[in-house]
Coordinates of C-alpha atoms and ligand atoms in Angstrom, one line a residue:
X13 CA 16.7 -63.5 42.5
X14 CA 13.9 -61.1 43.5
X15 CA 13.8 -58.1 41.3
X16 CA 13.0 -55.9 44.3
X17 CA 15.7 -53.7 45.6
X18 CA 15.6 -53.3 49.3
X19 CA 18.3 -50.7 49.7
X20 CA 19.8 -52.5 52.7
X21 CA 23.5 -52.9 53.5
X22 CA 24.8 -56.4 53.1
X23 CA 26.9 -57.3 56.0
X24 CA 27.9 -61.0 56.0
X25 CA 24.6 -62.9 55.6
X26 CA 22.5 -60.1 57.0
X27 CA 20.6 -57.4 55.3
X28 CA 21.1 -54.3 57.5
X29 CA 18.7 -51.3 57.5
X30 CA 19.9 -47.7 57.5
X31 CA 21.9 -46.6 60.5
X32 CA 23.0 -43.1 59.3
X33 CA 20.4 -41.8 56.9
X34 CA 19.4 -42.8 53.4
X35 CA 19.8 -41.8 49.8
X36 CA 18.0 -42.3 46.5
X37 CA 19.7 -43.0 43.2
X38 CA 19.6 -40.3 40.6
X39 CA 18.7 -40.8 37.0
X40 CA 21.3 -38.4 35.5
X41 CA 19.4 -38.2 32.2
X42 CA 16.3 -36.6 33.8
X43 CA 17.7 -35.4 37.1
X44 CA 15.0 -37.3 38.9
X45 CA 15.4 -39.4 42.0
X46 CA 14.6 -43.1 41.7
X47 CA 13.1 -45.5 44.3
X48 CA 13.9 -47.1 46.6
X49 CA 15.7 -45.5 49.6
X50 CA 19.3 -46.9 50.1
X51 CA 20.6 -47.3 53.6
X52 CA 23.7 -45.5 54.8
X53 CA 25.9 -47.1 57.4
X54 CA 28.6 -45.6 59.7
X55 CA 31.5 -46.7 61.8
X56 CA 29.5 -49.4 63.5
X57 CA 28.5 -51.1 60.3
X58 CA 32.1 -50.9 59.0
X59 CA 33.3 -52.5 62.3
X60 CA 30.7 -55.3 62.0
X61 CA 31.7 -56.0 58.3
X62 CA 35.4 -56.1 59.1
X63 CA 35.1 -58.2 62.2
X64 CA 33.2 -60.8 60.1
X65 CA 35.8 -60.5 57.4
X66 CA 38.5 -61.2 59.9
X67 CA 36.6 -64.1 61.3
X68 CA 36.2 -65.5 57.8
X69 CA 39.8 -65.1 56.9
X70 CA 41.4 -68.3 58.3
X71 CA 38.8 -70.6 56.8
X72 CA 38.4 -68.8 53.5
X73 CA 42.1 -68.3 52.8
X74 CA 42.6 -72.0 53.4
X75 CA 39.9 -73.2 51.1
X76 CA 41.1 -75.8 48.7
X77 CA 41.9 -74.4 45.2
X78 CA 39.1 -76.4 43.6
X79 CA 36.6 -75.2 46.2
X80 CA 37.6 -71.6 45.8
X81 CA 37.5 -71.8 42.0
X82 CA 34.0 -73.3 42.2
X83 CA 32.9 -70.4 44.3
X84 CA 34.2 -67.9 41.7
X85 CA 32.4 -69.9 39.0
X86 CA 29.2 -69.7 41.0
X87 CA 29.4 -65.9 41.2
X88 CA 29.9 -65.9 37.4
X89 CA 26.8 -68.1 36.9
X90 CA 24.8 -65.8 39.1
X91 CA 26.0 -62.6 37.4
X92 CA 25.0 -64.1 34.1
X93 CA 21.6 -65.0 35.6
X94 CA 20.9 -61.4 36.7
X95 CA 22.4 -59.8 33.5
X96 CA 19.2 -58.2 32.3
X97 CA 18.1 -56.9 35.6
X98 CA 21.6 -55.6 36.4
X99 CA 22.0 -54.0 32.9
X100 CA 18.6 -52.3 33.1
X101 CA 19.2 -50.8 36.6
X102 CA 22.8 -49.7 35.7
X103 CA 21.6 -48.0 32.6
X104 CA 18.9 -46.2 34.6
X105 CA 21.4 -45.0 37.2
X106 CA 24.2 -43.9 34.7
X107 CA 22.3 -42.7 31.6
X108 CA 24.6 -45.0 29.6
X109 CA 23.2 -47.5 27.0
X110 CA 21.6 -50.7 28.1
X111 CA 23.4 -52.8 25.5
X112 CA 26.8 -51.6 26.9
X113 CA 25.9 -53.0 30.3
X114 CA 24.6 -56.4 29.0
X115 CA 28.1 -56.7 27.6
X116 CA 29.8 -55.5 30.7
X117 CA 27.8 -57.9 32.9
X118 CA 28.9 -60.9 30.7
X119 CA 32.5 -59.7 30.5
X120 CA 32.6 -59.3 34.3
X121 CA 31.2 -62.8 34.8
X122 CA 34.0 -64.0 32.4
X123 CA 36.6 -62.3 34.6
X124 CA 35.4 -64.4 37.6
X125 CA 35.7 -67.5 35.4
X126 CA 39.2 -66.6 34.4
X127 CA 40.2 -66.1 38.0
X128 CA 38.7 -69.5 38.7
X129 CA 41.2 -71.0 36.2
X130 CA 44.0 -69.0 37.8
X131 CA 43.0 -70.5 41.2
X132 CA 42.8 -74.0 39.9
X133 CA 46.2 -73.8 38.2
X134 CA 47.7 -72.6 41.4
X135 CA 50.6 -70.8 39.8
X136 CA 49.7 -67.6 41.7
X137 CA 51.1 -69.5 44.8
X138 CA 54.5 -69.3 43.2
X139 CA 55.5 -72.4 45.1
X140 CA 59.3 -72.7 45.3
X141 CA 61.3 -75.5 46.9
X142 CA 65.0 -75.4 47.8
X143 CA 65.7 -78.9 49.1
X144 CA 68.0 -79.4 52.0
X145 CA 71.7 -79.8 51.1
X146 CA 73.2 -81.2 54.3
X147 CA 76.6 -81.7 52.8
X148 CA 76.9 -78.3 51.0
X149 CA 80.2 -76.6 51.6
X150 CA 81.0 -74.4 53.4
X151 CA 77.7 -74.6 55.3
X152 CA 74.8 -77.0 54.9
X153 CA 71.4 -75.7 53.6
X154 CA 68.2 -76.5 55.3
X155 CA 65.1 -77.2 53.3
X156 CA 63.3 -74.0 52.4
X157 CA 59.8 -73.9 50.8
X158 CA 57.9 -70.7 49.8
X159 CA 54.4 -70.0 48.8
X160 CA 52.3 -66.9 48.5
X161 CA 49.5 -66.4 51.1
X162 CA 46.5 -64.1 51.2
X163 CA 47.0 -60.7 52.9
X164 CA 43.8 -60.6 54.9
X165 CA 40.5 -58.6 54.6
X166 CA 40.5 -56.2 51.7
X167 CA 38.5 -53.0 51.4
X168 CA 37.4 -52.1 47.8
X169 CA 36.1 -48.7 46.7
X170 CA 33.8 -49.3 43.8
X171 CA 34.5 -47.1 40.8
X172 CA 31.9 -44.7 39.5
X173 CA 32.7 -45.0 35.8
X174 CA 32.6 -48.8 35.3
X175 CA 29.5 -49.6 37.5
X176 CA 29.8 -53.4 37.0
X177 CA 33.3 -54.3 35.8
X178 CA 35.1 -52.1 38.4
X179 CA 32.4 -51.9 41.0
X180 CA 30.9 -54.3 43.6
X181 CA 31.5 -57.5 41.5
X182 CA 34.3 -56.1 39.5
X183 CA 37.9 -57.1 38.8
X184 CA 39.2 -55.9 42.2
X185 CA 36.6 -58.1 44.0
X186 CA 37.3 -61.1 41.7
X187 CA 41.1 -60.9 42.2
X188 CA 40.9 -60.4 46.0
X189 CA 38.5 -63.3 46.4
X190 CA 40.7 -65.4 44.1
X191 CA 43.7 -64.6 46.3
X192 CA 41.8 -65.9 49.4
X193 CA 40.9 -62.5 50.9
X194 CA 37.5 -61.6 52.3
X195 CA 36.2 -58.4 50.8
X196 CA 34.3 -55.4 52.1
X197 CA 33.1 -53.2 49.3
X198 CA 32.3 -49.5 49.7
X199 CA 29.6 -49.1 47.1
X200 CA 29.8 -45.9 45.0
X201 CA 26.7 -43.8 45.5
X202 CA 26.4 -43.1 41.8
X203 CA 24.8 -46.5 41.2
X204 CA 23.4 -47.9 44.5
X205 CA 20.8 -50.2 42.8
X206 CA 23.4 -51.8 40.5
X207 CA 25.7 -52.2 43.5
X208 CA 22.9 -54.0 45.5
X209 CA 22.2 -56.4 42.7
X210 CA 25.9 -57.4 42.4
X211 CA 26.2 -57.5 46.2
X212 CA 23.3 -59.9 46.5
X213 CA 24.8 -62.2 43.9
X214 CA 28.0 -62.5 45.9
X215 CA 26.2 -62.8 49.2
X216 CA 24.1 -65.6 47.8
X217 CA 27.1 -67.4 46.3
X218 CA 28.9 -67.2 49.7
X219 CA 25.9 -68.9 51.4
X220 CA 25.4 -71.5 48.6
X221 CA 29.1 -72.4 48.6
X222 CA 28.9 -73.0 52.4
X223 CA 31.6 -70.3 53.1
X224 CA 31.8 -68.2 56.2
X225 CA 29.4 -65.3 55.9
X226 CA 32.2 -62.7 56.4
X227 CA 33.8 -63.5 53.0
X228 CA 31.8 -60.6 51.6
X229 CA 30.0 -57.4 52.8
X230 CA 28.8 -54.3 51.1
X231 CA 28.5 -51.0 52.9
X232 CA 27.5 -47.5 51.8
X233 CA 27.7 -44.1 53.5
X234 CA 27.5 -40.4 53.1
X235 CA 30.5 -38.3 52.7
X236 CA 34.1 -39.2 53.5
X237 CA 33.3 -40.7 56.9
X238 CA 32.6 -44.2 55.8
X239 CA 35.6 -44.3 53.5
X240 CA 37.8 -43.0 56.3
X241 CA 36.4 -45.6 58.8
X242 CA 37.2 -48.4 56.3
X243 CA 40.8 -47.3 55.7
X244 CA 41.4 -46.7 59.4
X245 CA 39.9 -50.0 60.6
X246 CA 42.6 -52.1 62.3
X247 CA 41.5 -55.4 60.7
X248 CA 41.9 -54.2 57.1
X249 CA 45.0 -55.5 55.4
X250 CA 44.8 -53.7 51.9
X251 CA 42.7 -51.2 50.0
X252 CA 41.9 -50.8 46.4
X253 CA 40.5 -47.5 44.9
X254 CA 39.6 -46.2 41.4
X255 CA 38.7 -42.6 41.2
X256 CA 40.2 -39.1 41.4
X257 CA 43.8 -38.3 42.3
X258 CA 42.6 -36.1 45.2
X259 CA 40.4 -38.9 46.7
X260 CA 43.0 -41.7 46.0
X261 CA 45.8 -39.7 47.6
X262 CA 43.7 -38.7 50.6
X263 CA 43.0 -42.4 51.3
X264 CA 46.6 -43.5 50.5
X265 CA 48.1 -40.9 52.9
X266 CA 45.6 -41.9 55.6
X267 CA 46.5 -45.5 55.3
X268 CA 50.2 -44.7 55.7
X269 CA 49.5 -42.8 58.9
X270 CA 47.9 -45.8 60.6
X271 CA 49.9 -47.3 63.4
X272 CA 50.3 -50.2 61.0
X273 CA 50.4 -48.8 57.5
X274 CA 48.8 -50.9 54.8
X275 CA 49.0 -51.0 51.0
X276 CA 46.5 -48.9 49.1
X277 CA 46.3 -49.7 45.4
X278 CA 44.9 -46.6 43.8
X279 CA 44.2 -46.1 40.1
X280 CA 43.7 -42.4 39.6
X281 CA 44.5 -40.4 36.5
X282 CA 45.9 -40.8 33.0
X283 CA 45.8 -39.0 29.7
X284 CA 47.1 -41.9 27.6
X285 CA 49.1 -39.9 25.1
X286 CA 49.0 -41.1 21.5
X287 CA 52.1 -40.3 19.4
X288 CA 51.8 -40.4 15.6
X289 CA 55.2 -40.6 13.9
X290 CA 55.8 -38.9 10.5
X291 CA 55.5 -41.8 8.1
X292 CA 52.4 -43.1 9.9
X293 CA 50.9 -39.6 9.8
X294 CA 51.5 -39.3 6.1
X295 CA 50.1 -42.8 5.4
X296 CA 47.2 -42.9 7.8
X297 CA 46.6 -39.5 9.3
X298 CA 42.9 -39.4 8.6
X299 CA 42.3 -43.0 9.8
X300 CA 44.1 -42.4 13.0
X301 CA 42.3 -39.1 13.7
X302 CA 38.9 -40.6 13.2
X303 CA 39.7 -43.9 15.0
X304 CA 41.0 -42.1 18.1
X305 CA 38.0 -39.9 18.5
X306 CA 35.6 -42.9 18.2
X307 CA 37.5 -44.7 21.0
X308 CA 37.8 -41.6 23.1
X309 CA 34.0 -41.0 23.1
X310 CA 33.3 -44.5 24.6
X311 CA 31.5 -44.1 27.9
X312 CA 31.1 -40.4 27.1
X313 CA 34.9 -40.0 27.6
X314 CA 34.6 -41.2 31.2
X315 CA 37.2 -43.9 30.9
X316 CA 40.6 -44.1 32.6
X317 CA 42.0 -45.3 29.2
X318 CA 40.6 -42.5 27.1
X319 CA 43.2 -41.5 24.6
X320 CA 43.0 -37.8 25.7
X321 CA 46.0 -36.3 24.1
X322 CA 46.9 -36.8 20.4
X323 CA 50.4 -35.6 19.3
X324 CA 51.9 -35.3 15.9
X325 CA 54.6 -33.3 14.2
X326 CA 53.2 -30.7 11.7
X327 CA 53.8 -32.0 8.2
X328 CA 52.3 -34.3 5.6
X329 CA 49.2 -35.9 7.0
X330 CA 48.7 -33.5 9.9
X331 CA 45.9 -31.6 8.2
X332 CA 44.2 -34.9 7.3
X333 CA 44.5 -36.1 10.9
X334 CA 43.1 -32.8 12.2
X335 CA 40.2 -32.7 9.7
X336 CA 39.2 -36.3 10.3
X337 CA 39.3 -35.8 14.1
X338 CA 37.3 -32.6 13.8
X339 CA 34.7 -34.3 11.5
X340 CA 34.3 -37.2 13.9
X341 CA 33.9 -35.0 17.0
X342 CA 31.2 -32.9 15.1
X343 CA 29.3 -36.2 14.5
X344 CA 29.1 -36.9 18.3
X345 CA 25.9 -36.2 20.1
X346 CA 26.0 -34.7 23.6
X347 CA 25.3 -37.5 26.1
X348 CA 24.4 -37.7 29.8
X349 CA 27.4 -37.9 32.1
X350 CA 27.6 -40.2 35.1
X351 CA 26.7 -37.8 37.9
X352 CA 26.1 -34.0 38.2
X353 CA 29.4 -33.6 40.0
X354 CA 31.3 -35.4 37.3
X355 CA 29.5 -33.1 34.8
X356 CA 30.4 -30.0 36.8
X357 CA 34.1 -31.0 37.0
X358 CA 34.1 -31.7 33.2
X359 CA 32.8 -28.1 32.7
X360 CA 35.5 -26.8 35.1
X361 CA 38.3 -28.8 33.5
X362 CA 37.4 -27.8 29.9
X363 CA 37.6 -24.2 31.1
X364 CA 41.1 -25.0 32.4
X365 CA 42.1 -26.1 28.9
X366 CA 40.8 -22.9 27.4
X367 CA 42.3 -20.7 30.1
X368 CA 45.7 -22.3 29.3
X369 CA 45.6 -21.5 25.6
X370 CA 43.9 -24.5 24.0
X371 CA 41.8 -23.5 21.0
X372 CA 38.5 -25.2 20.2
X373 CA 38.6 -26.7 16.7
X374 CA 35.6 -29.0 16.8
X375 CA 32.4 -29.6 18.8
X376 CA 29.7 -32.2 18.9
X377 CA 26.0 -31.3 19.1
X378 CA 25.1 -28.9 21.9
X379 CA 23.9 -30.3 25.3
X380 CA 20.2 -30.8 25.7
X381 CA 19.9 -32.0 29.3
X382 CA 21.6 -30.3 32.2
X383 CA 23.9 -33.3 32.7
X384 CA 24.9 -33.7 29.0
X385 CA 28.6 -33.6 28.2
X386 CA 29.4 -32.0 24.8
X387 CA 32.2 -33.6 22.8
X388 CA 35.0 -31.1 22.2
X389 CA 38.3 -31.1 20.3
X390 CA 41.0 -28.6 21.2
X391 CA 44.3 -27.8 19.7
X392 CA 47.5 -26.5 21.2
X393 CA 51.1 -26.2 20.2
X394 CA 53.8 -28.3 21.6
X395 CA 55.5 -25.3 23.1
X396 CA 52.3 -24.4 25.0
X397 CA 51.9 -28.0 26.2
X398 CA 55.4 -27.9 27.6
X399 CA 54.9 -24.5 29.3
X400 CA 51.6 -25.4 31.0
X401 CA 51.5 -28.6 33.1
X402 CA 47.7 -28.1 33.4
X403 CA 47.3 -29.0 29.8
X404 CA 48.9 -32.4 30.4
X405 CA 46.3 -33.3 33.1
X406 CA 43.1 -35.4 32.6
X407 CA 39.8 -33.9 31.6
X408 CA 37.4 -36.6 32.6
X409 CA 34.7 -36.6 29.9
X410 CA 34.5 -36.2 26.1
X411 CA 37.2 -33.7 25.5
X412 CA 40.4 -34.4 23.4
X413 CA 43.5 -32.3 22.9
X414 CA 45.4 -32.3 19.6
X415 CA 49.0 -31.2 19.9
X416 CA 50.8 -29.7 16.9
X417 CA 54.6 -30.4 17.4
X418 CA 57.4 -28.5 15.6
X419 CA 59.7 -31.5 15.0
X420 CA 61.1 -34.8 16.3
X421 CA 63.1 -33.1 19.1
X422 CA 60.0 -31.4 20.5
X423 CA 58.1 -34.7 20.3
X424 CA 60.7 -36.4 22.6
X425 CA 60.7 -33.4 24.9
X426 CA 56.9 -33.5 25.2
X427 CA 57.0 -37.3 25.8
X428 CA 59.4 -36.7 28.7
X429 CA 57.1 -34.0 30.2
X430 CA 54.2 -36.4 30.9
X431 CA 53.7 -37.8 34.4
X432 CA 53.0 -41.5 34.9
X433 CA 50.4 -43.1 32.6
X434 CA 48.3 -46.2 32.4
X435 CA 49.0 -46.4 28.7
X436 CA 50.8 -44.7 25.8
X437 CA 50.3 -45.3 22.1
X438 CA 52.6 -45.2 19.2
X439 CA 51.5 -45.1 15.5
X440 CA 54.5 -45.8 13.3
X441 CA 55.5 -47.3 9.9
X442 CA 58.7 -49.0 9.0
X443 CA 60.3 -45.7 8.0
X444 CA 59.6 -44.4 11.6
X445 CA 61.8 -47.0 13.1
X446 CA 64.6 -44.8 14.3
X447 CA 62.2 -42.3 15.9
X448 CA 60.2 -45.1 17.5
X449 CA 63.4 -46.5 19.0
X450 CA 64.1 -43.1 20.6
X451 CA 60.6 -42.7 21.9
X452 CA 60.1 -46.2 23.3
X453 CA 62.4 -46.0 26.3
X454 CA 60.8 -42.6 27.3
X455 CA 57.4 -44.2 27.2
X456 CA 58.5 -47.4 28.9
X457 CA 59.6 -45.3 31.8
X458 CA 56.3 -43.5 32.2
X459 CA 53.6 -46.1 31.5
X460 CA 52.3 -49.6 32.2
X461 CA 51.2 -50.4 28.6
X462 CA 52.5 -49.4 25.3
X463 CA 50.2 -49.8 22.3
X464 CA 51.4 -50.1 18.7
X465 CA 49.3 -49.1 15.7
X466 CA 46.1 -49.6 17.7
X467 CA 44.3 -47.6 20.4
X468 CA 44.4 -47.6 24.2
X469 CA 40.7 -48.7 24.4
X470 CA 39.6 -51.5 24.6
X471 CA 41.7 -53.1 27.3
X472 CA 42.2 -56.9 27.3
X473 CA 41.7 -58.8 30.6
X474 CA 44.3 -61.5 30.3
X475 CA 47.5 -62.9 31.7
X476 CA 49.7 -60.3 29.8
X477 CA 47.5 -57.3 30.7
X478 CA 48.8 -54.3 32.6
X479 CA 46.5 -51.6 33.9
X480 CA 48.9 -49.7 36.0
X481 CA 51.8 -47.3 35.8
X482 CA 54.0 -44.8 37.6
X483 CA 52.3 -42.2 39.8
X484 CA 49.8 -40.6 39.4
X485 CA 48.4 -43.3 37.1
X486 CA 48.5 -45.5 40.2
X487 CA 50.0 -45.4 43.7
X488 CA 52.1 -48.5 43.1
X489 CA 53.5 -49.1 39.6
X490 CA 54.6 -52.6 40.5
X491 CA 51.1 -54.0 40.2
X492 CA 48.1 -54.1 37.8
X493 CA 44.5 -53.7 38.6
X494 CA 43.2 -55.4 35.5
X495 CA 44.2 -58.9 34.2
X496 CA 45.1 -62.0 36.0
X497 CA 48.2 -60.4 37.5
X498 CA 45.8 -58.3 39.7
X499 CA 45.7 -61.1 42.2
X500 CA 49.3 -60.3 43.2
X501 CA 48.2 -57.2 45.0
X502 CA 46.6 -59.4 47.7
X503 CA 49.4 -61.9 48.3
X504 CA 52.6 -62.0 50.3
X505 CA 55.4 -64.7 50.5
X506 CA 55.9 -67.0 53.4
X507 CA 58.9 -69.3 53.7
X508 CA 58.6 -72.6 55.6
X509 CA 62.1 -73.6 56.8
X510 CA 63.1 -77.1 57.8
X511 CA 59.5 -78.3 58.1
X512 CA 58.3 -81.9 58.4
X513 CA 56.3 -82.8 55.3
X514 CA 53.0 -83.4 57.2
X515 CA 53.1 -79.8 58.6
X516 CA 53.6 -78.2 55.3
X517 CA 50.8 -76.6 53.3
X518 CA 49.6 -79.0 50.6
X519 CA 51.1 -77.0 47.7
X520 CA 54.6 -77.5 49.2
X521 CA 54.5 -81.2 50.1
X522 CA 57.0 -83.6 48.7
X523 CA 54.5 -85.7 46.7
X524 CA 53.1 -82.5 45.0
X525 CA 49.5 -83.7 45.7
X526 CA 48.0 -80.7 43.8
X527 CA 50.2 -81.4 40.8
X528 CA 51.3 -77.8 40.7
X529 CA 54.1 -76.2 38.7
X530 CA 56.8 -75.4 41.3
X531 CA 60.3 -74.0 41.2
X532 CA 62.4 -76.8 42.5
X533 CA 66.0 -75.9 43.1
X534 CA 65.6 -73.1 40.5
X535 CA 64.0 -75.3 37.8
X536 CA 60.3 -75.3 36.9
X537 CA 58.9 -78.8 37.6
X538 CA 55.6 -80.5 38.1
X539 CA 57.0 -83.3 40.1
Ligands
NAP878 P1 36.2 -39.9 43.7 O1 35.5 -38.6 44.1 O2 37.6 -40.0 43.9 O3 35.5 -40.9 44.7 C1 35.7 -42.3 44.6 C2 35.3 -43.0 45.9 O4 36.1 -42.7 46.9 C3 33.9 -42.6 46.3 O5 33.3 -43.8 46.9 C4 34.1 -41.6 47.3 O6 33.1 -41.5 48.3 C5 35.4 -42.0 48.0 N1 36.3 -40.9 48.5 C6 36.8 -40.0 47.7 N2 37.6 -39.2 48.4 C7 37.5 -39.6 49.7 C8 38.1 -39.2 50.9 N3 38.9 -38.1 51.0 N4 37.8 -39.8 52.0 C9 37.0 -40.9 52.0 N5 36.4 -41.4 50.9 C10 36.6 -40.7 49.7 O7 35.8 -40.3 42.3 P2 34.4 -40.3 41.5 O8 33.3 -40.1 42.4 O9 34.4 -41.6 40.7 O10 34.5 -39.2 40.4 C11 35.1 -37.9 40.7 C12 36.2 -37.6 39.7 O11 37.2 -38.6 39.8 C13 35.8 -37.6 38.2 O12 35.3 -36.3 37.8 C14 37.1 -37.9 37.6 O13 37.9 -36.7 37.4 C15 37.8 -38.8 38.5 N6 37.8 -40.2 38.1 C16 38.8 -40.7 37.4 C17 38.8 -42.0 37.0 C18 39.9 -42.6 36.2 O14 39.9 -43.7 36.0 N7 40.8 -41.8 35.7 C19 37.7 -42.8 37.3 C20 36.7 -42.3 38.1 C21 36.7 -41.0 38.5 P3 31.9 -40.4 48.1 O15 31.3 -40.7 46.8 O16 31.0 -40.7 49.2 O17 32.6 -39.1 48.1

C-alpha cells in the first residue's frame, strides 16, 4: 500500500474528494496541524455510500460462509501488512505510544481472524429445525426451519479513544461484516489519517475478494450534520456508536423518531466500580491499590473500562490501600490527551468532583503541554457519594476516586446507587464469602461483566466476553460490542415454514451440506 495519505473519502471503490470543506489532523502533543487535508462530505456522499451498501446487501449477505470468512482473513492479512504505517500515524494523531498501536493493530487483525472462524463454524446462524409432524394430535405440525439473517447496511461511528480496535477496522466493523452486513463508517475526526489507512485496507480487500464495492465505505464530515444524515438515511438498518452519553443518546433518540425506527447500539459511559471486601483489604490492600492505579492510567485514563471508583470499608488494610494508590498516582507523568476538547472536558469534570466534595489525596507530575492530563486521586466518604450523583459519573481521563465506606451496609447501599455499568469488580478472600454473596446479585443487576480478584482492564475478546450493560453503559443491555457475541447485534431470525428442500437456504437443507450444528427438534445435532 502507498504510504501517501490522500485525505479522500472512500465510497465504494471510489476515492472521493472534498464536497463540504476539509480538515487537518492535529498532533495533540504539539498542538500543530499535520498534512494532508482530509475531505469532508455531506448528505450527498452519505446517500451515495448507503445506496451502494444497499445494492451490495443481497449479494454480500448471501456469500458462502467460506467466502465471507476468507474476506475477513484477507482484511486481517492487510491490517498486519500496514501495521507499522498505521501505528506510526495513529501515534502521531493521538499522542499515545507507538508500541501501544503496533499491539492494537495486531490484536485488531486477530479479531477479524476470530470472526472468520465464527463465520466458518456457522453457529451464529442458530439454525433450528422442527420437522413436520403430520400425525401430531390434536393438530399436525408443519415443517419449521429458522436461521438468522443479516439486518442490512450498518452505520458505524468510529470511537475516538481506541483509534484502531474500535475505529474504522475495529470490532464493530468486523462483527457487522461477519454477519453479512455492508458497512458505512463515520470516521472520527480525532484520527483521520489512521482512519484512511484502515479504510483503504478494507476497500482493497473488498476489491480483491471480488465483492460488490458497496460492502464498505468511509465518510467524514464536520459537526453533527453528517452523523444525523447517516442515522436518518432510509437505507440504514442499524447503527453502532462509542462515545459520550450526550452524543449516543442524541443519535439513539433520532433513530427512534424515524418513520421506521432502527436499533442504535451505543456504548457510552461507565465508572467500573471496584469493591474491596474486608478480608481482601486486610490481606492485599496495598497490592490492590497500586494495581488498580496502574490499570486505570492505561491510555491516559481514556478507556471505557477504566476502574474509576475504588470502594472499601475503613478498617485494616484501608490505609495501606490508600497509601499505595497515592504513591502510584504520584509516579505517573502527565500525558497528552486525545484531543483538546477531551482535555477540556477532563478539566471540567475534575472540577465537578472537587465542587462536590472530593478531596485530592495524590497527584502525578504537573502538565507540561497544554493538552496534558495530570493523574489525580481523590477521596470521598460513602455518605457523600450517596448524596451526590455527580460523584458517581465518569471523568474521562486519568482521575480516580477512592471511597471510604463506614461499614458493610453502606457498601451495599452504595452498590445499589450506581447506574448501569460495563463492568464491576470484586476483591474478596474466603472469609468475605457472605459479604460477596450479598453484593453479587446487586452487581449482576447493574453490569455486563463481573471481575473477581483481577481488574476491569484488559478486556478479553472471546466467545464469553461481554462489553455491555444496563443503561447508560449501553443503550441495549441484551448485547455486547466486544467479543464474538457482538455479531448478534446485526442479525434477525427468519422462519421458513413448510418449504421444499430445494428452496431452503443451504444451512437449513435436509442433507446439512454445510455440516453445521443445528437444533433439530430441540436437540443439538450435526446430522
Ligand atoms: P462524542 O462527542 O460522543 O462523539 C462520538 C462521535 O459521534 C463523533 O464522530 C461525533 O461527531 C459524533 N456525534 C456526537 N454527537 C453527535 C450528534 N448529536 N449528532 C451527530 N453526530 C454526533 O465522543 P468523543 O468525541 O469520542 O469524545 C467526547 C467525550 O465522550 C469524551 O470526553 C468522553 O467523556 C466521552 N467518551 C466516552 C467513551 C467511553 O467509552 N466511555 C469513549 C469515548 C468518548 P463529531 O466528532 O463530528 O462531533
